[in-house]
Tab-separated table of C-alpha atoms and ligand atoms in Angstrom:
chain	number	residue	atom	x	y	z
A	1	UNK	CA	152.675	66.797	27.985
A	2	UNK	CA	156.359	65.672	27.758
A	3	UNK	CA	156.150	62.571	29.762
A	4	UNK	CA	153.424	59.221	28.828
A	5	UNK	CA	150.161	59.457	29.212
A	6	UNK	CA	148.120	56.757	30.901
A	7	UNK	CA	146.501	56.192	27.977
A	8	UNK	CA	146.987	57.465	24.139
A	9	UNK	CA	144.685	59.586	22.475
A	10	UNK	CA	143.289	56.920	20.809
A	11	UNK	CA	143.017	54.447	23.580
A	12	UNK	CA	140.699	57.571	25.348
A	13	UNK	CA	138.290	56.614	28.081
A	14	UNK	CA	135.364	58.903	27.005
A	15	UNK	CA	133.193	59.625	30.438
A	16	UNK	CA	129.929	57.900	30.550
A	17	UNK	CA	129.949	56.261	27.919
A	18	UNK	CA	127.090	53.900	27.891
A	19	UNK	CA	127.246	49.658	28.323
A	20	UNK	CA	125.447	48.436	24.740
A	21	UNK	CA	125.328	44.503	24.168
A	22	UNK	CA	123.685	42.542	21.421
A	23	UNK	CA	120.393	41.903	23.029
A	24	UNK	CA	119.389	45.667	22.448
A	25	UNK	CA	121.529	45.730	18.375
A	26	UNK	CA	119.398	42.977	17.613
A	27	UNK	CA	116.130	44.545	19.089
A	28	UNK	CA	116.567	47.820	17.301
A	29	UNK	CA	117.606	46.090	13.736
A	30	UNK	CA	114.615	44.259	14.786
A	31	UNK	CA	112.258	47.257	15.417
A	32	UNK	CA	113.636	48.897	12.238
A	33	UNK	CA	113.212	45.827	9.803
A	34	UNK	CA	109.120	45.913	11.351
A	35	UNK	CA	108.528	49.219	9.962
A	36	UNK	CA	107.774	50.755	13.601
A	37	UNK	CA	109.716	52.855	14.756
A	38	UNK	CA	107.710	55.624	16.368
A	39	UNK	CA	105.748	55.000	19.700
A	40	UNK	CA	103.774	51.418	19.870
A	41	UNK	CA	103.978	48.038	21.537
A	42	UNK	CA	107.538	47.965	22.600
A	43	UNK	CA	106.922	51.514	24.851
A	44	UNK	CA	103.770	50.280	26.251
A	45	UNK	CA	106.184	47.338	27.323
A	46	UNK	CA	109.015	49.399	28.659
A	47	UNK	CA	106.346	51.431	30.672
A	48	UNK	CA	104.975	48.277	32.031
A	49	UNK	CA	107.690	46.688	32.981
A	50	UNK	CA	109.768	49.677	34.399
A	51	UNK	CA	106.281	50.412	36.230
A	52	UNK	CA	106.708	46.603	37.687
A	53	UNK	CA	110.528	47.563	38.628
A	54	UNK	CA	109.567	50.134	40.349
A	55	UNK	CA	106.483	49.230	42.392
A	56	UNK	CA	104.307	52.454	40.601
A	57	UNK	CA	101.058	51.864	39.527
A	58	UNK	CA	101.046	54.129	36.274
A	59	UNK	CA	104.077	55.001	33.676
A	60	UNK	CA	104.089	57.049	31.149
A	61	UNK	CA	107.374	56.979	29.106
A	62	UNK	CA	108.480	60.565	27.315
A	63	UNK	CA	111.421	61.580	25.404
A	64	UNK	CA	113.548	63.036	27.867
A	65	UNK	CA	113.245	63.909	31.574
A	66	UNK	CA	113.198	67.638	30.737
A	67	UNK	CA	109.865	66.671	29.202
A	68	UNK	CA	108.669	64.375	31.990
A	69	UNK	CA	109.780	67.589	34.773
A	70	UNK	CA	108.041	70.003	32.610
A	71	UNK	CA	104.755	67.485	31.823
A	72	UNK	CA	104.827	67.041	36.183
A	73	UNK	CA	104.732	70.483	36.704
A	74	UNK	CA	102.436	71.208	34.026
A	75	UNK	CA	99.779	68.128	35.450
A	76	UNK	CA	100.303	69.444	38.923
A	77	UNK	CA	98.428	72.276	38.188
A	78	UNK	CA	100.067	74.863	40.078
A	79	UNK	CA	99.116	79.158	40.134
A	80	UNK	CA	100.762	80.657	37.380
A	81	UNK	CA	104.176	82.453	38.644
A	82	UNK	CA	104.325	80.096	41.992
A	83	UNK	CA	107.228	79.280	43.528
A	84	UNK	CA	108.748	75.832	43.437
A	85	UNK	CA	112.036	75.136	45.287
A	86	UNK	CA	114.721	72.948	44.395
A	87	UNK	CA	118.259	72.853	44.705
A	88	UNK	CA	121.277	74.711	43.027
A	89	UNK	CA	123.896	71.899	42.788
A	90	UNK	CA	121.584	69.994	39.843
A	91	UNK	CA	121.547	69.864	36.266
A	92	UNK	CA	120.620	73.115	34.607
A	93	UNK	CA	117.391	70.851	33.366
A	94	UNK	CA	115.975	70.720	36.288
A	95	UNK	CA	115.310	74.598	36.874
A	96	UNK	CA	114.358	75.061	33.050
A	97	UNK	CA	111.770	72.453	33.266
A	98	UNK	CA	109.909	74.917	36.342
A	99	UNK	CA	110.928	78.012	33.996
A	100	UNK	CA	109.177	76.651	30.821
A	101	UNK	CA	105.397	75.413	33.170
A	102	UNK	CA	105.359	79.389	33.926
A	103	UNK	CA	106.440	78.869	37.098
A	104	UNK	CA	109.208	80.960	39.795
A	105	UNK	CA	112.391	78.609	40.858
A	106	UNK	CA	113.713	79.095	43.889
A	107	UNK	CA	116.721	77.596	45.326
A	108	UNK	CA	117.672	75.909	48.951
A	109	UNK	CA	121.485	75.272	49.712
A	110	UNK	CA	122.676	71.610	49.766
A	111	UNK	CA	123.833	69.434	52.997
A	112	UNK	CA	127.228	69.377	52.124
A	113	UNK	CA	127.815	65.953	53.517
A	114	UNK	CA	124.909	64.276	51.234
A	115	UNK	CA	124.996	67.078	48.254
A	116	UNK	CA	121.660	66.864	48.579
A	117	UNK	CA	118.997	69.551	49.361
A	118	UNK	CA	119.004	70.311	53.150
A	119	UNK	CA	115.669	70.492	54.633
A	120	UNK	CA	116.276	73.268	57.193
A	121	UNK	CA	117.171	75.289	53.740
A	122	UNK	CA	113.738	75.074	51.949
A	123	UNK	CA	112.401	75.925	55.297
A	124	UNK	CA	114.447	79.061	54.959
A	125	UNK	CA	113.345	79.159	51.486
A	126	UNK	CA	109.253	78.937	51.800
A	127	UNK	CA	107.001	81.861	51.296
A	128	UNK	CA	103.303	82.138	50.673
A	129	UNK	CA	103.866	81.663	47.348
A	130	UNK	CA	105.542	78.498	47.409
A	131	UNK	CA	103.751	75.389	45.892
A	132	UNK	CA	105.904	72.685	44.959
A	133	UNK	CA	109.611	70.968	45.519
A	134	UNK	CA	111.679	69.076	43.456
A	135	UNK	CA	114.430	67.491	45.484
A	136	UNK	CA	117.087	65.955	43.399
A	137	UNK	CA	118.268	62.375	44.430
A	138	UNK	CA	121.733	63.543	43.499
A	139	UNK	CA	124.757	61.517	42.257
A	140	UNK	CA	121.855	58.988	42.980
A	141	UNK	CA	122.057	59.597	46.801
A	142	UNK	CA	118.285	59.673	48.199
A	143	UNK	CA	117.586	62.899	49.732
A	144	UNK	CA	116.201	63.172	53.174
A	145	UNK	CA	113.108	62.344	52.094
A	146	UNK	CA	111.466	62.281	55.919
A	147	UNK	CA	111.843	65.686	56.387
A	148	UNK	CA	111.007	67.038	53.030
A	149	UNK	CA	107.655	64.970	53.033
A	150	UNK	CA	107.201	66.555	56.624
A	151	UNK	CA	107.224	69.932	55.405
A	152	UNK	CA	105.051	69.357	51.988
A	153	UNK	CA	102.444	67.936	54.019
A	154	UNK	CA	102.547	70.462	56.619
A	155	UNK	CA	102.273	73.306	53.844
A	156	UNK	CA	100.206	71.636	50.841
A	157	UNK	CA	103.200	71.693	48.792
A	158	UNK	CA	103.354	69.357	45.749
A	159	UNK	CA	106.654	66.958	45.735
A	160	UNK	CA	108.432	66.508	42.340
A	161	UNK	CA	111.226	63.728	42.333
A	162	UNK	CA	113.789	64.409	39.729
A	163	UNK	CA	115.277	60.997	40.012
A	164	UNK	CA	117.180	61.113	36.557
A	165	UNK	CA	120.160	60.024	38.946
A	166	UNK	CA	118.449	57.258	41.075
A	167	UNK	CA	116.968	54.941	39.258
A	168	UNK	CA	117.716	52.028	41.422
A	169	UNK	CA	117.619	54.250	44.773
A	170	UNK	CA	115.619	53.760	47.827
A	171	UNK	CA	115.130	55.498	50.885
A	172	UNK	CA	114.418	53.743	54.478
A	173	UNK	CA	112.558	51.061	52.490
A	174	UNK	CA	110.926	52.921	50.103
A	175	UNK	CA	111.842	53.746	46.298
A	176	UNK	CA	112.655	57.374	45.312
A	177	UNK	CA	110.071	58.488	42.910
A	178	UNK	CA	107.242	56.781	45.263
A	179	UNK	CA	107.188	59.504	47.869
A	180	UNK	CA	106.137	62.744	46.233
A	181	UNK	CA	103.432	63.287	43.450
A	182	UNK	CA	105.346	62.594	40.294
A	183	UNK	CA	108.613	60.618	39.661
A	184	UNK	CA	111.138	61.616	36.826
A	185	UNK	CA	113.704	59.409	35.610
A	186	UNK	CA	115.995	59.692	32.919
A	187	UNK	CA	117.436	57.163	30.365
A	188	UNK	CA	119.668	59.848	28.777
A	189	UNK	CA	123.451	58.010	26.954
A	190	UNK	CA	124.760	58.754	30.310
A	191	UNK	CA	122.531	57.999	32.836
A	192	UNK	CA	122.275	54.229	34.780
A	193	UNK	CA	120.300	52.684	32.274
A	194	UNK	CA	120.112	54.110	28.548
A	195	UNK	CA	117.520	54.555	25.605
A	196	UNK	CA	119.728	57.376	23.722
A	197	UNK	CA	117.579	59.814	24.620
A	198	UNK	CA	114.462	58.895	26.938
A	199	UNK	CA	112.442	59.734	30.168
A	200	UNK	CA	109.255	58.277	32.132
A	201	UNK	CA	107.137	60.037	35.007
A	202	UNK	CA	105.902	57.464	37.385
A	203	UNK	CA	102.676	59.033	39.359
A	204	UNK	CA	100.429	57.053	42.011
A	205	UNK	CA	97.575	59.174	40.386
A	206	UNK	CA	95.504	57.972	37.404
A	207	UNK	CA	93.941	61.410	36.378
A	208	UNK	CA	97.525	62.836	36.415
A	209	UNK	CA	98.806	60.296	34.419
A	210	UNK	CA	95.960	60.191	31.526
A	211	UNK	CA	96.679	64.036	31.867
A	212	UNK	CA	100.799	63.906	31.312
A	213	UNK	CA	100.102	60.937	28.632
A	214	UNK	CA	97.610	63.386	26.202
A	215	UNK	CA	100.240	65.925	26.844
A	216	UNK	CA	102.890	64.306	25.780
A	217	UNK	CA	100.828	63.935	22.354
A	218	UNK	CA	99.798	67.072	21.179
A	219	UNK	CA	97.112	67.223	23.424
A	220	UNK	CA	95.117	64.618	21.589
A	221	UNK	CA	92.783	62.323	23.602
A	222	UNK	CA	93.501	59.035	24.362
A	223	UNK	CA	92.407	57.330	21.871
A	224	UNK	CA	94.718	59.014	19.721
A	225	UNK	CA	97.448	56.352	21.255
A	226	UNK	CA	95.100	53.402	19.424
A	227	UNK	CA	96.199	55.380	16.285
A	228	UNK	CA	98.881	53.258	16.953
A	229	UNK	CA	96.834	50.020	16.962
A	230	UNK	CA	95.652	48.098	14.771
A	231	UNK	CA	92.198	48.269	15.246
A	232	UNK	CA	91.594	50.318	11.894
A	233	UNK	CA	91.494	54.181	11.901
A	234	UNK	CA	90.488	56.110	14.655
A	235	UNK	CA	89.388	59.642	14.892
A	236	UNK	CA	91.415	61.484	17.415
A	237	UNK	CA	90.719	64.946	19.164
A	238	UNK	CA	92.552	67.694	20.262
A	239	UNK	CA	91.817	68.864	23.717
A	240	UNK	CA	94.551	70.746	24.712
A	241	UNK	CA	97.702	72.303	23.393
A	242	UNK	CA	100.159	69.838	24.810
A	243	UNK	CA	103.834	68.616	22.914
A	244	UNK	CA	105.861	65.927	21.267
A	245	UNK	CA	107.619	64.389	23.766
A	246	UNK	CA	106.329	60.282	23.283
A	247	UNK	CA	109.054	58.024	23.499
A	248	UNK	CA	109.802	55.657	19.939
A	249	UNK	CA	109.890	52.124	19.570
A	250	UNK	CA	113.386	52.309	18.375
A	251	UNK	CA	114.160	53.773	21.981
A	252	UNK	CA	112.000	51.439	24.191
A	253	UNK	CA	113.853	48.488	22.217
A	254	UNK	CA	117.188	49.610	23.879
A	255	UNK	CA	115.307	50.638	26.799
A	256	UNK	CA	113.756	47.029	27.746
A	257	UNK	CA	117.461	45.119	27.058
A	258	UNK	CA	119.144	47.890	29.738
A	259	UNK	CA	116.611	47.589	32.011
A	260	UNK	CA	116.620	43.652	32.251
A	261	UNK	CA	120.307	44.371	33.329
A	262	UNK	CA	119.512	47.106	35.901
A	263	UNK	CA	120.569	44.920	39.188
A	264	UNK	CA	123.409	43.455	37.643
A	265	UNK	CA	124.995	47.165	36.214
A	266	UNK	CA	124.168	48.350	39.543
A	267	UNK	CA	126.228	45.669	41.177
A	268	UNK	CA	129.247	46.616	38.642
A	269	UNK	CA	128.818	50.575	39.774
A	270	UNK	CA	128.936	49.509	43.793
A	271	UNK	CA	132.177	47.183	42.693
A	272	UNK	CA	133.975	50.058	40.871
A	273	UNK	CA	133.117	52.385	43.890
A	274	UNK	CA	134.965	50.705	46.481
A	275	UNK	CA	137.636	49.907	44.427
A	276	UNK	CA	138.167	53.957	43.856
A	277	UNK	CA	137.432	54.137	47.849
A	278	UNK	CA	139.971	51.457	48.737
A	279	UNK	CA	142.723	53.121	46.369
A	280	UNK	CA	142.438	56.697	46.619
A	281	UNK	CA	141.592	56.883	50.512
A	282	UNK	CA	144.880	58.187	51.238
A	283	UNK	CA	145.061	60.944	48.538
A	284	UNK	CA	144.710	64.576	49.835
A	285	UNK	CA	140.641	64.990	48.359
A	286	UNK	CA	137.592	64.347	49.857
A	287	UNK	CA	135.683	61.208	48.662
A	288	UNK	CA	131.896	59.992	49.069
A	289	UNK	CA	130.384	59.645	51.690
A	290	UNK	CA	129.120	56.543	52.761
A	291	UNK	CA	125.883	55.915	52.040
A	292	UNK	CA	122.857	56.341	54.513
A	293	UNK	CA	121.392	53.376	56.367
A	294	UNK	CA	118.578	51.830	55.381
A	295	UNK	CA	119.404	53.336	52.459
A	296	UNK	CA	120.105	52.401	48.919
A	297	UNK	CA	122.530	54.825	46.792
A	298	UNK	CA	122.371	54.141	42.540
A	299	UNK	CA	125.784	55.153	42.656
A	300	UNK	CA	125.302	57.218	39.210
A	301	UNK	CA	128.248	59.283	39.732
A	302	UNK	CA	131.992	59.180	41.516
A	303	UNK	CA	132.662	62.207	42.821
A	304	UNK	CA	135.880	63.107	44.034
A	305	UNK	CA	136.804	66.916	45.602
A	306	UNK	CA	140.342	69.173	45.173
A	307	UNK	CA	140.903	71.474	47.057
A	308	UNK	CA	143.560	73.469	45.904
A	309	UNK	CA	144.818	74.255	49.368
A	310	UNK	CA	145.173	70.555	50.228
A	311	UNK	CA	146.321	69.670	46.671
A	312	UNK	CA	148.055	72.202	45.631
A	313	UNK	CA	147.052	71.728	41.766
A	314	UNK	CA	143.804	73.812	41.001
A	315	UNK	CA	140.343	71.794	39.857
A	316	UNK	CA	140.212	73.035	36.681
A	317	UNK	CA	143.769	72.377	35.843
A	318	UNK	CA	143.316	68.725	37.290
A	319	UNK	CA	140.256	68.420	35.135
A	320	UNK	CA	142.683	69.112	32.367
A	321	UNK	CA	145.620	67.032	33.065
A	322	UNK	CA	143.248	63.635	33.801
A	323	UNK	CA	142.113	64.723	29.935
A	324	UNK	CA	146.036	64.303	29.076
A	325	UNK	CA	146.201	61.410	30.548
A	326	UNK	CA	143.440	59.977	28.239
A	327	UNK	CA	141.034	59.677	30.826
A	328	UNK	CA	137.550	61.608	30.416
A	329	UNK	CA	135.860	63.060	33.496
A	330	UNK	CA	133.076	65.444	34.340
A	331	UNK	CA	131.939	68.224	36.525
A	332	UNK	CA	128.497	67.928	38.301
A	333	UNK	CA	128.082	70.420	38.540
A	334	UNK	CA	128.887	74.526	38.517
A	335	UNK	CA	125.988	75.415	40.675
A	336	UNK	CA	123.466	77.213	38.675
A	337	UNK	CA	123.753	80.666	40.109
A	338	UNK	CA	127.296	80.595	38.406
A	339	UNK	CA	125.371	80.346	34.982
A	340	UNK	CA	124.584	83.846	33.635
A	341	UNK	CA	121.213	83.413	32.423
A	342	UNK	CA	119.952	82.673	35.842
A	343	UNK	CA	122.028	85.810	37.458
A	344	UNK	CA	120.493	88.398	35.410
A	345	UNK	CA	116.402	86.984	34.968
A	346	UNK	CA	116.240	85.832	38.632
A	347	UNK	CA	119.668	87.777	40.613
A	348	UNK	CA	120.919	84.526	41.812
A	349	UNK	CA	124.424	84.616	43.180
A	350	UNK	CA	126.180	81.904	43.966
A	351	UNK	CA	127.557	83.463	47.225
A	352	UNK	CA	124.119	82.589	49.114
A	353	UNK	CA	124.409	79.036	48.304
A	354	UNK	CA	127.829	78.438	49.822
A	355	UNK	CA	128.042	74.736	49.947
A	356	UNK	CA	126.346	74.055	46.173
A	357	UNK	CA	129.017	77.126	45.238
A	358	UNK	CA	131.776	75.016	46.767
A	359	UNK	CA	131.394	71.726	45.861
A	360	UNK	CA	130.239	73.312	42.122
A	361	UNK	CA	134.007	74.765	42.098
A	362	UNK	CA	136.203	71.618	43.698
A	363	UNK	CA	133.825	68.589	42.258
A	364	UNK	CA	135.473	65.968	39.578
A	365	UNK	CA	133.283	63.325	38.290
A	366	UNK	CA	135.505	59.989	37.711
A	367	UNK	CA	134.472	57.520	35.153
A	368	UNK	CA	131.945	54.921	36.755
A	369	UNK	CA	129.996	52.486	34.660
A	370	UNK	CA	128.982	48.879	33.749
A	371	UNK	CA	130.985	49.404	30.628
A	372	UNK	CA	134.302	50.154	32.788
A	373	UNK	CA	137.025	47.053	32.912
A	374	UNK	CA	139.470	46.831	35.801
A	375	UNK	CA	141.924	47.718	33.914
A	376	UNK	CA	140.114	51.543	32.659
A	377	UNK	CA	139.851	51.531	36.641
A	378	UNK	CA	142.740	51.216	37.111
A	379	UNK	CA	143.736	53.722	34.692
A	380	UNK	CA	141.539	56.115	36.486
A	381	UNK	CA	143.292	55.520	39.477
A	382	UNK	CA	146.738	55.821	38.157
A	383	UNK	CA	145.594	59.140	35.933
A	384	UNK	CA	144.605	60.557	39.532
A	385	UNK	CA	147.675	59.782	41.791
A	386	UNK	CA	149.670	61.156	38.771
A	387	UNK	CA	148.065	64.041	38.203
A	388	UNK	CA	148.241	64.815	42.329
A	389	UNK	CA	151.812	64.036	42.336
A	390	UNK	CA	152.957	66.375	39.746
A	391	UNK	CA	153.699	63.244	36.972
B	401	LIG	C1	120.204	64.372	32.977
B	401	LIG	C2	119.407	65.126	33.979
B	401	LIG	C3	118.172	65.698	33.671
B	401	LIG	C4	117.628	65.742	32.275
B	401	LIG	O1	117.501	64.501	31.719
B	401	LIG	P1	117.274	64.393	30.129
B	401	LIG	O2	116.728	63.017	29.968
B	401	LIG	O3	118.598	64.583	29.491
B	401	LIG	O4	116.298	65.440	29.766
B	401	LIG	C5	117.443	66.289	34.678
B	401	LIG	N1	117.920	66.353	35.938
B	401	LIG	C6	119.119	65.850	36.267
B	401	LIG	C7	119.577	65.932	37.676
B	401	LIG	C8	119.912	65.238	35.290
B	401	LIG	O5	121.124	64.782	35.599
């Protein structure tokens, strides 16, 4: 580029790039200078208090979400090969997670308003081999979540939250990952809150829980976690071929610091939004939009639209000139029938999920964080009117 950049190369605003203050340094030199890193008191902490945050009465912290989608689907105990429906406009994760439990995804078109799964769709979408959903709380909108409990309950289906988007989130009252069977969260370097890499399941029932937990570890039976005590040795047992997906010390240290901050990083996200609202209302793309009543939106992601017809610059090519400008943004995402894999094991095509397809092609993720300074907000917002008027 010929003309200035918002910002120089080496001034770049890297997307999603994660707020990280002393509290949690000091807690992980901490952790490391004790010796224990791997999974002890500090997880049984973070799943205690991010149980308390949320309300659930068990939590079982894991290394990613991945693991805590596939450990849910594994605990739900579904028929081998059954269907479970969930959306196309979600991370590819998501639909992997149902792939690796043995089981058939299906998708249901979004509500292009919300970008959430639309009901009427997965009513569209049920057969008699259907036996579980995973909505998506996406860009950490709640789904309807009236109307997709209504139809598990009417049809026995079991209800999968991937909430790796809405941690903070709530829906006419109630907190996502409370309404279906299991709850799957996320602490991933981009997510709300952060461990580096990190998950948790939250799930009302206790059997499912001690379940997930010894499957998280190999399979070994629960006493194998007091291997971790200091009680003297323990004999443990394998019961079942589970994985290695615990959580570490060294990642619950980070995790407890973010998650003391959660209301006031929310705050920051809900600040940053309506300044983007307020200053780009006028610009030819679609924003947001609003949030639901009775309603609260984690605001994980900022999600602006171009559409070439109204801009007249293409997304891809605005995607790349935002990059000139120093500023780093996302896509959230190419719907998953556009990914190859999924056309040629299950024929998906992204044609008969028109509104996932669309927003897939036209969506650009802006910068939003508690890490983000007026002024890189304002930079955003300069980058963008720039970029849409040719400069
Ligand atoms: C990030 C993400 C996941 C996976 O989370 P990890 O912790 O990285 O495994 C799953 N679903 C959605 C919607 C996500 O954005």
């Amino acid at each position: 580029m010929n003309i200035k950049p918002v910002r120089s190369k080496e001034n770049f605003l890297v997307f999603g790039s994660p707020a990280i203050e002393e509290p949690e340094i000091e807690e992980v030199v901490a952790t490391l200078r004790s010796g224990w890193l791997g999974t002890g008191p500090k997880v049984a902490r973070f799943e205690q208090e991010f149980a308390q945050y949320k309300g659930a009465p068990n939590a079982i912290a894991v290394n990613s979400c991945t693991a805590a989608l596939h450990l849910s689907l594994l605990a739900a105990d579904l028929p081998q090969g059954a269907e479970v429906i969930t959306t196309p406009l979600t991370f590819c994760a998501t639909v992997n997670a149902i792939i690796h439990a043995g089981l058939t995804p299906v998708l249901a078109d979004v509500d292009p308003a919300t970008m959430n799964i639309d009901p009427l769709c997965i009513e569209a979408a049920l057969t008699e081999r259907t036996a579980a959903l995973v909505p998506v709380h996406f860009a950490g909108r709640p789904c309807a979540m009236d109307p997709i409990m209504a139809i598990a309950r009417k049809h026995h289906l079991v209800v999968i939250e991937d909430c790796a988007h809405s941690i903070e989130a709530s829906y006419h009252g109630q907190t996502t990952g409370s309404f279906g069977d299991f709850g799957c969260f996320s602490f991933y370097v981009t997510k709300n809150i952060v461990t580096g890499e990190g998950g948790m399941v939250l799930t009302k029932d206790p059997d499912k829980a001690a379940r997930i937990k010894r499957l998280a570890l190999h399979g070994m039976s629960a006493d194998a976690w007091k291997r971790f005590g200091d009680e003297g040795y323990k004999h443990y047992y394998v019961v079942e071929c589970g994985f290695k997906y615990n959580m570490m010390d060294l990642q619950a240290a980070i995790g407890l610091h973010q998650l003391a901050r959660i209301e006031k990083y929310h705050e920051r996200r809900l600040q940053i939004r309506k300044i983007y609202d307020t200053a780009l209302k006028n610009l030819p793309i679609t924003l947001p939009s609003p949030p639901e009543p009775d309603s609260i939106d984690s605001y994980h992601l900022y999600q602006i639209r171009i559409d070439e017809k109204s801009t007249g610059i293409s997304r891809d090519r605005f995607l790349q000139q935002m990059t000139s400008h120093g500023i780093g943004v996302g896509v959230h995402y190419l719907s998953l029938p556009e990914h190859p894999y999924y056309q040629q094991c299950y024929g998906w095509n992204s044609d008969h999920y028109p509104h996932a397809q669309r927003i897939g092609r036209q969506t650009v993720s802006l910068p939003l964080g508690p890490k983000l300074l007026d002024s890189d907000v304002n930079d955003v917002i300069d980058a963008v009117e720039r970029v849409l008027n040719g400069k």
